Amino acid sequence: MRYPSVLPALLIASAPCLAQSNLALYGNIDLGIRSLSGLSASNTPAAGYTPSVSSGVDNTSLWGLRGQESLGAGWKAIYRFEGGLNADTGAQAKSDRLFDRHAWVGLESPYGTLALGRQPNLISDALFPVDPLGKRFASFNPNINIVGLSNTSFGTHGFGTQYGPSGYADNFYRLDNTIKYTAKVGDWQARAAYSAGEVAGDAGDLSSHGVALAYQRPAWVVSGASMQFRSRDGLPLDAWSLGAALRLDDWQLKANIGGNQADTGQNKGVHQRVLSAGLSRPLAPGWLLTAAYYSARRSATGLRDDGFDRAFLFLEKTLSPRTTAYLETDRTSWRGDAAGQTAAPANARHGTGLTLGMTHKF
């Protein structure tokens, strides 16, 4: 028997299936040399000067698989699996999850899209078109950390417990067991989501639900969302976001206000609010300048109010359709006890960062 003829025969036989479906491997690698004063390598308050090599400053480092298959009559089966990377170390962003960012399958139809699995929460969806940084520097962006709930353990005002089925006690930006429906009618886009807590005997504990609505025109968009999360003890966390973006010739302006309020115990709670605004403008072909400002304020029962003001400046140069070099600088001014004290002397009232890096998409 002549085996070399088997492979061509199999490829020919599978051709009709391949013509109706596709699978894409994609990703982004972002690394930068970062110089820090008053900040640690993880961008938390720290005394002194710290040099570092950082991943995900301009764009999050990640990799993923996505695809679709036509089912006919405008219906498609779709799926997406995506995991974060720490490109500076080669480690997964979440050591316990290969696909921590997306892991879902769904149906796309003329009536909307239904997706089931681990997905970003609705606040994240609402922020996408209106965040002043365009979701750059996700680990340090206050809209993602505070409004989107990706880092609730910062400083003394942390929630201290898990809300919703995220799998973590300090990050509810992405949720397990999520059913999300998205529909678009004209210039309107609506989303609704429910995430099952899967706590035996109580359908409410560790669950979440919410709605999001956006109205988009060629030159402007308004986008907002409201969600409620529950802890294992049934304590509520209410979160919301509302923002707008406007394009005027070469200028793009964005602004957002968002916040949340959590019951953390008997007659105890945490309240957070972030105001943000920014603009971007091409300086020359291939050059883009983006500036953004965030004002975060927090209060918690029995603690001194705190917060911070944070400003960013990004200068990006497109080197090719898939490669961008960038220069970034940021400055944070702490309020109250937000900076904490890691040693004597106490941390400075200000933290600054400067990054030179490159991001490549594949």
mmCIF file of C-alpha atoms in Angstrom:
data_model
loop_
_atom_site.group_PDB
_atom_site.id
_atom_site.type_symbol
_atom_site.label_atom_id
_atom_site.label_comp_id
_atom_site.label_asym_id
_atom_site.label_seq_id
_atom_site.Cartn_x
_atom_site.Cartn_y
_atom_site.Cartn_z
ATOM 1 C CA MET A 1 0.000 0.000 0.000
ATOM 2 C CA ARG A 2 1.268 3.500 -0.858
ATOM 3 C CA TYR A 3 0.519 5.771 2.159
ATOM 4 C CA PRO A 4 1.632 9.127 0.637
ATOM 5 C CA SER A 5 -1.658 9.283 -1.291
ATOM 6 C CA VAL A 6 -3.758 9.247 1.908
ATOM 7 C CA LEU A 7 -3.090 12.852 3.037
ATOM 8 C CA PRO A 8 -4.061 14.516 -0.275
ATOM 9 C CA ALA A 9 -7.225 12.432 -0.347
ATOM 10 C CA LEU A 10 -8.203 13.544 3.149
ATOM 11 C CA LEU A 11 -7.563 17.208 2.334
ATOM 12 C CA ILE A 12 -9.710 16.990 -0.786
ATOM 13 C CA ALA A 13 -12.502 15.289 1.147
ATOM 14 C CA SER A 14 -12.456 17.969 3.862
ATOM 15 C CA ALA A 15 -12.486 20.923 1.463
ATOM 16 C CA PRO A 16 -16.287 21.515 1.633
ATOM 17 C CA CYS A 17 -16.100 21.777 5.452
ATOM 18 C CA LEU A 18 -13.124 24.141 5.405
ATOM 19 C CA ALA A 19 -14.878 26.425 2.956
ATOM 20 C CA GLN A 20 -17.706 27.050 5.468
ATOM 21 C CA SER A 21 -15.708 27.596 8.662
ATOM 22 C CA ASN A 22 -12.510 29.241 9.792
ATOM 23 C CA LEU A 23 -10.142 29.342 12.740
ATOM 24 C CA ALA A 24 -7.803 32.262 13.483
ATOM 25 C CA LEU A 25 -4.828 32.332 15.819
ATOM 26 C CA TYR A 26 -4.190 35.917 16.951
ATOM 27 C CA GLY A 27 -2.348 37.835 19.619
ATOM 28 C CA ASN A 28 -0.409 40.846 20.769
ATOM 29 C CA ILE A 29 3.019 41.147 22.369
ATOM 30 C CA ASP A 30 3.786 44.427 24.154
ATOM 31 C CA LEU A 31 7.023 45.131 26.027
ATOM 32 C CA GLY A 32 8.552 48.342 27.283
ATOM 33 C CA ILE A 33 11.465 49.635 29.331
ATOM 34 C CA ARG A 34 9.936 51.513 32.246
ATOM 35 C CA SER A 35 11.511 54.004 34.660
ATOM 36 C CA LEU A 36 9.573 54.602 37.884
ATOM 37 C CA SER A 37 9.759 57.015 40.793
ATOM 38 C CA GLY A 38 7.420 56.534 43.749
ATOM 39 C CA LEU A 39 6.015 53.374 42.130
ATOM 40 C CA SER A 40 6.932 49.701 42.250
ATOM 41 C CA ALA A 41 7.367 47.511 39.167
ATOM 42 C CA SER A 42 3.700 46.534 39.586
ATOM 43 C CA ASN A 43 2.749 50.260 39.656
ATOM 44 C CA THR A 44 1.702 50.323 43.311
ATOM 45 C CA PRO A 45 2.950 53.101 45.634
ATOM 46 C CA ALA A 46 6.580 52.563 46.659
ATOM 47 C CA ALA A 47 9.479 54.621 47.931
ATOM 48 C CA GLY A 48 12.414 55.474 45.683
ATOM 49 C CA TYR A 49 13.359 54.734 42.072
ATOM 50 C CA THR A 50 12.578 51.449 40.272
ATOM 51 C CA PRO A 51 13.596 50.384 36.737
ATOM 52 C CA SER A 52 11.578 47.590 35.123
ATOM 53 C CA VAL A 53 10.682 45.781 31.931
ATOM 54 C CA SER A 54 6.890 45.875 31.672
ATOM 55 C CA SER A 55 4.361 43.984 29.589
ATOM 56 C CA GLY A 56 1.086 45.441 28.338
ATOM 57 C CA VAL A 57 1.642 49.193 28.699
ATOM 58 C CA ASP A 58 0.269 50.250 25.309
ATOM 59 C CA ASN A 59 -1.761 47.114 24.575
ATOM 60 C CA THR A 60 -2.329 44.023 26.688
ATOM 61 C CA SER A 61 -0.101 41.078 25.793
ATOM 62 C CA LEU A 62 -2.358 38.131 24.898
ATOM 63 C CA TRP A 63 -3.032 35.268 22.536
ATOM 64 C CA GLY A 64 -6.210 33.581 21.428
ATOM 65 C CA LEU A 65 -8.244 31.456 19.062
ATOM 66 C CA ARG A 66 -11.483 32.540 17.417
ATOM 67 C CA GLY A 67 -13.640 31.292 14.620
ATOM 68 C CA GLN A 68 -17.044 30.909 13.098
ATOM 69 C CA GLU A 69 -19.025 28.515 10.969
ATOM 70 C CA SER A 70 -21.861 29.497 8.663
ATOM 71 C CA LEU A 71 -25.119 27.702 9.436
ATOM 72 C CA GLY A 72 -27.071 29.320 6.621
ATOM 73 C CA ALA A 73 -29.859 31.937 6.509
ATOM 74 C CA GLY A 74 -27.664 34.497 8.300
ATOM 75 C CA TRP A 75 -26.887 32.234 11.268
ATOM 76 C CA LYS A 76 -23.345 31.478 12.454
ATOM 77 C CA ALA A 77 -21.753 29.415 15.203
ATOM 78 C CA ILE A 78 -18.993 31.487 16.838
ATOM 79 C CA TYR A 79 -16.383 30.951 19.541
ATOM 80 C CA ARG A 80 -13.445 32.658 21.202
ATOM 81 C CA PHE A 81 -10.725 31.541 23.613
ATOM 82 C CA GLU A 82 -8.219 34.133 24.833
ATOM 83 C CA GLY A 83 -5.544 34.244 27.526
ATOM 84 C CA GLY A 84 -3.410 37.038 28.898
ATOM 85 C CA LEU A 85 0.393 36.905 28.908
ATOM 86 C CA ASN A 86 3.149 38.493 30.941
ATOM 87 C CA ALA A 87 5.544 38.878 28.031
ATOM 88 C CA ASP A 88 8.375 40.031 30.313
ATOM 89 C CA THR A 89 8.426 36.624 32.058
ATOM 90 C CA GLY A 90 6.621 34.329 29.620
ATOM 91 C CA ALA A 91 4.037 33.415 32.263
ATOM 92 C CA GLN A 92 0.268 33.304 31.899
ATOM 93 C CA ALA A 93 -1.472 36.384 33.279
ATOM 94 C CA LYS A 94 -3.526 34.076 35.516
ATOM 95 C CA SER A 95 -1.594 30.978 36.558
ATOM 96 C CA ASP A 96 -4.781 28.988 37.214
ATOM 97 C CA ARG A 97 -6.461 29.719 33.849
ATOM 98 C CA LEU A 98 -5.143 29.181 30.346
ATOM 99 C CA PHE A 99 -7.962 31.279 28.862
ATOM 100 C CA ASP A 100 -8.643 33.879 31.554
ATOM 101 C CA ARG A 101 -9.939 36.613 29.214
ATOM 102 C CA HIS A 102 -12.441 34.817 26.966
ATOM 103 C CA ALA A 103 -13.765 31.258 26.860
ATOM 104 C CA TRP A 104 -17.156 31.152 25.188
ATOM 105 C CA VAL A 105 -19.254 29.758 22.344
ATOM 106 C CA GLY A 106 -22.312 31.350 20.787
ATOM 107 C CA LEU A 107 -24.770 31.915 17.975
ATOM 108 C CA GLU A 108 -24.892 34.974 15.715
ATOM 109 C CA SER A 109 -28.143 35.610 13.883
ATOM 110 C CA PRO A 110 -30.206 38.378 12.268
ATOM 111 C CA TYR A 111 -31.832 38.776 15.704
ATOM 112 C CA GLY A 112 -28.641 39.321 17.673
ATOM 113 C CA THR A 113 -25.779 37.397 19.241
ATOM 114 C CA LEU A 114 -26.003 34.977 22.160
ATOM 115 C CA ALA A 115 -22.756 33.916 23.874
ATOM 116 C CA LEU A 116 -22.220 31.500 26.783
ATOM 117 C CA GLY A 117 -19.082 31.130 28.899
ATOM 118 C CA ARG A 118 -16.413 33.321 30.534
ATOM 119 C CA GLN A 119 -16.715 36.888 29.210
ATOM 120 C CA PRO A 120 -15.952 40.508 30.166
ATOM 121 C CA ASN A 121 -18.654 42.179 32.233
ATOM 122 C CA LEU A 122 -21.016 44.744 30.707
ATOM 123 C CA ILE A 123 -19.130 47.691 32.247
ATOM 124 C CA SER A 124 -16.109 46.617 30.197
ATOM 125 C CA ASP A 125 -18.223 46.518 27.044
ATOM 126 C CA ALA A 126 -19.615 49.986 27.740
ATOM 127 C CA LEU A 127 -16.152 51.471 28.363
ATOM 128 C CA PHE A 128 -14.676 50.228 25.091
ATOM 129 C CA PRO A 129 -15.705 53.195 22.859
ATOM 130 C CA VAL A 130 -15.496 55.974 25.498
ATOM 131 C CA ASP A 131 -12.471 55.339 27.732
ATOM 132 C CA PRO A 132 -10.067 58.290 27.222
ATOM 133 C CA LEU A 133 -7.084 55.948 26.789
ATOM 134 C CA GLY A 134 -8.960 53.511 24.582
ATOM 135 C CA LYS A 135 -8.263 50.871 27.263
ATOM 136 C CA ARG A 136 -4.498 51.339 26.980
ATOM 137 C CA PHE A 137 -2.362 50.364 29.992
ATOM 138 C CA ALA A 138 -5.090 48.095 31.386
ATOM 139 C CA SER A 139 -3.248 47.298 34.630
ATOM 140 C CA PHE A 140 -2.920 51.012 35.498
ATOM 141 C CA ASN A 141 -6.032 52.488 33.860
ATOM 142 C CA PRO A 142 -8.465 53.650 36.609
ATOM 143 C CA ASN A 143 -11.525 53.045 34.443
ATOM 144 C CA ILE A 144 -10.563 49.400 34.017
ATOM 145 C CA ASN A 145 -9.310 48.920 37.596
ATOM 146 C CA ILE A 146 -12.036 50.760 39.533
ATOM 147 C CA VAL A 147 -15.034 51.317 37.229
ATOM 148 C CA GLY A 148 -14.627 47.969 35.470
ATOM 149 C CA LEU A 149 -13.663 46.238 38.762
ATOM 150 C CA SER A 150 -10.454 44.551 37.597
ATOM 151 C CA ASN A 151 -8.521 45.512 40.771
ATOM 152 C CA THR A 152 -10.543 45.982 43.961
ATOM 153 C CA SER A 153 -7.764 45.150 46.445
ATOM 154 C CA PHE A 154 -5.758 48.361 46.077
ATOM 155 C CA GLY A 155 -4.894 50.038 49.401
ATOM 156 C CA THR A 156 -7.070 50.028 52.508
ATOM 157 C CA HIS A 157 -10.389 50.392 50.656
ATOM 158 C CA GLY A 158 -10.511 46.899 49.147
ATOM 159 C CA PHE A 159 -13.775 44.936 49.126
ATOM 160 C CA GLY A 160 -12.167 41.887 50.719
ATOM 161 C CA THR A 161 -14.524 39.338 49.195
ATOM 162 C CA GLN A 162 -15.649 37.951 45.843
ATOM 163 C CA TYR A 163 -18.681 39.422 44.097
ATOM 164 C CA GLY A 164 -20.061 37.567 41.096
ATOM 165 C CA PRO A 165 -18.597 34.373 39.564
ATOM 166 C CA SER A 166 -15.194 35.751 38.572
ATOM 167 C CA GLY A 167 -13.227 33.155 40.496
ATOM 168 C CA TYR A 168 -11.210 35.832 42.328
ATOM 169 C CA ALA A 169 -11.683 37.913 45.482
ATOM 170 C CA ASP A 170 -10.304 41.105 43.935
ATOM 171 C CA ASN A 171 -11.193 41.055 40.214
ATOM 172 C CA PHE A 172 -14.708 40.972 38.736
ATOM 173 C CA TYR A 173 -13.863 42.327 35.272
ATOM 174 C CA ARG A 174 -14.518 38.933 33.638
ATOM 175 C CA LEU A 175 -17.159 36.494 34.812
ATOM 176 C CA ASP A 176 -17.647 32.748 34.527
ATOM 177 C CA ASN A 177 -20.960 31.079 33.647
ATOM 178 C CA THR A 178 -22.174 34.126 31.706
ATOM 179 C CA ILE A 179 -25.086 34.317 29.292
ATOM 180 C CA LYS A 180 -24.781 37.507 27.228
ATOM 181 C CA TYR A 181 -27.177 38.712 24.528
ATOM 182 C CA THR A 182 -26.281 41.557 22.145
ATOM 183 C CA ALA A 183 -28.719 43.144 19.692
ATOM 184 C CA LYS A 184 -28.283 46.046 17.281
ATOM 185 C CA VAL A 185 -31.195 48.034 15.873
ATOM 186 C CA GLY A 186 -30.225 50.961 13.688
ATOM 187 C CA ASP A 187 -27.849 53.177 15.651
ATOM 188 C CA TRP A 188 -28.720 51.471 18.943
ATOM 189 C CA GLN A 189 -26.837 48.567 20.503
ATOM 190 C CA ALA A 190 -28.236 46.832 23.585
ATOM 191 C CA ARG A 191 -26.713 44.137 25.790
ATOM 192 C CA ALA A 192 -28.060 42.070 28.657
ATOM 193 C CA ALA A 193 -26.146 39.535 30.740
ATOM 194 C CA TYR A 194 -26.657 37.092 33.566
ATOM 195 C CA SER A 195 -23.889 35.149 35.310
ATOM 196 C CA ALA A 196 -24.847 32.144 37.398
ATOM 197 C CA GLY A 197 -23.212 31.907 40.823
ATOM 198 C CA GLU A 198 -23.715 28.136 40.961
ATOM 199 C CA VAL A 199 -23.982 28.175 44.766
ATOM 200 C CA ALA A 200 -26.018 25.178 45.896
ATOM 201 C CA GLY A 201 -29.380 26.132 47.370
ATOM 202 C CA ASP A 202 -29.265 29.851 46.482
ATOM 203 C CA ALA A 203 -29.595 31.192 42.949
ATOM 204 C CA GLY A 204 -28.585 34.722 43.976
ATOM 205 C CA ASP A 205 -25.277 34.199 45.760
ATOM 206 C CA LEU A 206 -22.188 34.956 43.593
ATOM 207 C CA SER A 207 -24.426 35.798 40.645
ATOM 208 C CA SER A 208 -24.505 38.987 38.565
ATOM 209 C CA HIS A 209 -26.840 40.634 36.094
ATOM 210 C CA GLY A 210 -27.020 43.867 34.155
ATOM 211 C CA VAL A 211 -27.822 45.809 31.009
ATOM 212 C CA ALA A 212 -25.844 48.079 28.671
ATOM 213 C CA LEU A 213 -26.956 50.508 25.978
ATOM 214 C CA ALA A 214 -25.054 52.497 23.357
ATOM 215 C CA TYR A 215 -26.112 54.950 20.652
ATOM 216 C CA GLN A 216 -23.564 55.504 17.880
ATOM 217 C CA ARG A 217 -23.462 58.012 15.046
ATOM 218 C CA PRO A 218 -20.582 58.559 12.588
ATOM 219 C CA ALA A 219 -19.114 61.422 14.641
ATOM 220 C CA TRP A 220 -20.165 60.556 18.202
ATOM 221 C CA VAL A 221 -21.247 57.804 20.580
ATOM 222 C CA VAL A 222 -22.861 57.570 24.020
ATOM 223 C CA SER A 223 -22.357 54.360 25.981
ATOM 224 C CA GLY A 224 -23.396 53.194 29.447
ATOM 225 C CA ALA A 225 -24.071 50.143 31.588
ATOM 226 C CA SER A 226 -25.434 49.141 34.988
ATOM 227 C CA MET A 227 -24.741 45.894 36.846
ATOM 228 C CA GLN A 228 -25.322 44.224 40.199
ATOM 229 C CA PHE A 229 -23.037 41.570 41.669
ATOM 230 C CA ARG A 230 -23.677 39.399 44.733
ATOM 231 C CA SER A 231 -21.203 37.949 47.222
ATOM 232 C CA ARG A 232 -21.409 34.414 48.623
ATOM 233 C CA ASP A 233 -23.232 35.932 51.606
ATOM 234 C CA GLY A 234 -25.703 37.735 49.341
ATOM 235 C CA LEU A 235 -24.149 41.186 49.844
ATOM 236 C CA PRO A 236 -24.724 43.484 46.837
ATOM 237 C CA LEU A 237 -22.233 45.401 44.714
ATOM 238 C CA ASP A 238 -23.834 47.920 42.359
ATOM 239 C CA ALA A 239 -21.713 49.291 39.496
ATOM 240 C CA TRP A 240 -22.372 51.697 36.634
ATOM 241 C CA SER A 241 -20.675 53.655 33.860
ATOM 242 C CA LEU A 242 -21.710 56.381 31.404
ATOM 243 C CA GLY A 243 -19.524 58.051 28.786
ATOM 244 C CA ALA A 244 -19.358 59.738 25.398
ATOM 245 C CA ALA A 245 -16.920 60.179 22.522
ATOM 246 C CA LEU A 246 -16.898 62.924 19.901
ATOM 247 C CA ARG A 247 -14.847 63.319 16.722
ATOM 248 C CA LEU A 248 -14.141 66.848 15.412
ATOM 249 C CA ASP A 249 -12.007 66.779 12.277
ATOM 250 C CA ASP A 250 -8.715 65.203 13.438
ATOM 251 C CA TRP A 251 -9.545 65.521 17.126
ATOM 252 C CA GLN A 252 -11.239 62.821 19.165
ATOM 253 C CA LEU A 253 -12.560 63.702 22.634
ATOM 254 C CA LYS A 254 -13.736 61.175 25.222
ATOM 255 C CA ALA A 255 -15.175 61.455 28.728
ATOM 256 C CA ASN A 256 -16.657 59.024 31.229
ATOM 257 C CA ILE A 257 -18.033 58.881 34.744
ATOM 258 C CA GLY A 258 -18.415 55.613 36.604
ATOM 259 C CA GLY A 259 -18.476 54.110 40.023
ATOM 260 C CA ASN A 260 -19.670 51.403 42.345
ATOM 261 C CA GLN A 261 -20.950 50.842 45.861
ATOM 262 C CA ALA A 262 -20.510 47.600 47.790
ATOM 263 C CA ASP A 263 -21.904 46.342 51.070
ATOM 264 C CA THR A 264 -18.923 44.663 52.711
ATOM 265 C CA GLY A 265 -20.542 43.672 56.014
ATOM 266 C CA GLN A 266 -23.126 44.657 58.605
ATOM 267 C CA ASN A 267 -23.478 48.444 58.244
ATOM 268 C CA LYS A 268 -20.181 48.551 56.335
ATOM 269 C CA GLY A 269 -19.520 49.571 52.766
ATOM 270 C CA VAL A 270 -17.130 50.942 50.144
ATOM 271 C CA HIS A 271 -17.958 53.625 47.573
ATOM 272 C CA GLN A 272 -15.786 54.503 44.550
ATOM 273 C CA ARG A 273 -16.116 57.046 41.745
ATOM 274 C CA VAL A 274 -13.940 57.916 38.725
ATOM 275 C CA LEU A 275 -14.190 60.956 36.456
ATOM 276 C CA SER A 276 -12.120 60.824 33.264
ATOM 277 C CA ALA A 277 -11.521 62.856 30.116
ATOM 278 C CA GLY A 278 -9.034 62.846 27.273
ATOM 279 C CA LEU A 279 -8.259 63.631 23.681
ATOM 280 C CA SER A 280 -6.222 62.226 20.819
ATOM 281 C CA ARG A 281 -4.981 63.648 17.538
ATOM 282 C CA PRO A 282 -2.721 62.533 14.681
ATOM 283 C CA LEU A 283 0.392 64.730 14.565
ATOM 284 C CA ALA A 284 1.618 63.481 11.175
ATOM 285 C CA PRO A 285 1.115 60.368 9.054
ATOM 286 C CA GLY A 286 1.725 57.391 11.353
ATOM 287 C CA TRP A 287 1.979 59.492 14.550
ATOM 288 C CA LEU A 288 -0.771 59.615 17.201
ATOM 289 C CA LEU A 289 -0.813 61.637 20.439
ATOM 290 C CA THR A 290 -3.231 60.682 23.247
ATOM 291 C CA ALA A 291 -3.649 62.487 26.574
ATOM 292 C CA ALA A 292 -5.950 61.434 29.414
ATOM 293 C CA TYR A 293 -6.775 62.446 32.986
ATOM 294 C CA TYR A 294 -8.507 60.386 35.697
ATOM 295 C CA SER A 295 -9.803 61.509 39.089
ATOM 296 C CA ALA A 296 -10.588 58.660 41.509
ATOM 297 C CA ARG A 297 -12.258 59.119 44.906
ATOM 298 C CA ARG A 298 -13.021 56.399 47.440
ATOM 299 C CA SER A 299 -14.709 56.187 50.826
ATOM 300 C CA ALA A 300 -15.132 53.256 53.215
ATOM 301 C CA THR A 301 -16.829 52.812 56.562
ATOM 302 C CA GLY A 302 -14.436 53.621 59.403
ATOM 303 C CA LEU A 303 -11.604 54.724 57.123
ATOM 304 C CA ARG A 304 -10.284 58.060 55.908
ATOM 305 C CA ASP A 305 -11.448 59.002 52.403
ATOM 306 C CA ASP A 306 -8.726 58.570 49.799
ATOM 307 C CA GLY A 307 -8.142 58.473 46.060
ATOM 308 C CA PHE A 308 -5.766 59.777 43.441
ATOM 309 C CA ASP A 309 -5.433 61.877 40.302
ATOM 310 C CA ARG A 310 -3.620 60.277 37.376
ATOM 311 C CA ALA A 311 -2.553 61.741 34.023
ATOM 312 C CA PHE A 312 -1.200 59.913 30.958
ATOM 313 C CA LEU A 313 0.483 60.950 27.725
ATOM 314 C CA PHE A 314 1.032 58.466 24.879
ATOM 315 C CA LEU A 315 2.948 59.139 21.671
ATOM 316 C CA GLU A 316 2.657 56.280 19.177
ATOM 317 C CA LYS A 317 4.431 55.725 15.867
ATOM 318 C CA THR A 318 3.053 53.139 13.457
ATOM 319 C CA LEU A 319 5.982 51.229 11.968
ATOM 320 C CA SER A 320 3.874 48.781 9.979
ATOM 321 C CA PRO A 321 0.237 47.605 9.970
ATOM 322 C CA ARG A 322 1.064 45.264 12.857
ATOM 323 C CA THR A 323 3.912 47.008 14.731
ATOM 324 C CA THR A 324 3.806 50.214 16.777
ATOM 325 C CA ALA A 325 6.496 51.943 18.828
ATOM 326 C CA TYR A 326 5.428 54.184 21.693
ATOM 327 C CA LEU A 327 6.602 56.610 24.353
ATOM 328 C CA GLU A 328 4.416 56.885 27.462
ATOM 329 C CA THR A 329 4.560 58.979 30.614
ATOM 330 C CA ASP A 330 2.244 59.092 33.620
ATOM 331 C CA ARG A 331 1.972 60.926 36.922
ATOM 332 C CA THR A 332 -0.132 60.008 39.947
ATOM 333 C CA SER A 333 -0.936 62.271 42.915
ATOM 334 C CA TRP A 334 -2.208 60.315 45.926
ATOM 335 C CA ARG A 335 -4.907 61.579 48.292
ATOM 336 C CA GLY A 336 -5.581 60.545 51.872
ATOM 337 C CA ASP A 337 -3.885 57.275 52.775
ATOM 338 C CA ALA A 338 -3.947 55.867 49.239
ATOM 339 C CA ALA A 339 -0.149 55.761 49.024
ATOM 340 C CA GLY A 340 0.190 53.842 52.265
ATOM 341 C CA GLN A 341 3.602 53.425 53.883
ATOM 342 C CA THR A 342 5.905 50.552 52.996
ATOM 343 C CA ALA A 343 8.937 51.745 54.961
ATOM 344 C CA ALA A 344 10.498 54.766 56.604
ATOM 345 C CA PRO A 345 10.369 57.299 55.110
ATOM 346 C CA ALA A 346 6.772 57.021 53.884
ATOM 347 C CA ASN A 347 5.985 56.761 50.202
ATOM 348 C CA ALA A 348 5.995 60.048 48.325
ATOM 349 C CA ARG A 349 2.733 61.846 47.549
ATOM 350 C CA HIS A 350 3.475 61.453 43.844
ATOM 351 C CA GLY A 351 4.436 58.631 41.512
ATOM 352 C CA THR A 352 5.781 59.020 37.988
ATOM 353 C CA GLY A 353 6.520 56.616 35.159
ATOM 354 C CA LEU A 354 8.212 56.778 31.760
ATOM 355 C CA THR A 355 8.014 53.930 29.221
ATOM 356 C CA LEU A 356 9.637 53.309 25.851
ATOM 357 C CA GLY A 357 8.213 50.247 24.181
ATOM 358 C CA MET A 358 6.865 48.410 21.181
ATOM 359 C CA THR A 359 3.775 46.332 20.497
ATOM 360 C CA HIS A 360 3.365 43.747 17.731
ATOM 361 C CA LYS A 361 0.115 42.105 16.644
ATOM 362 C CA PHE A 362 -0.124 38.763 14.905
#
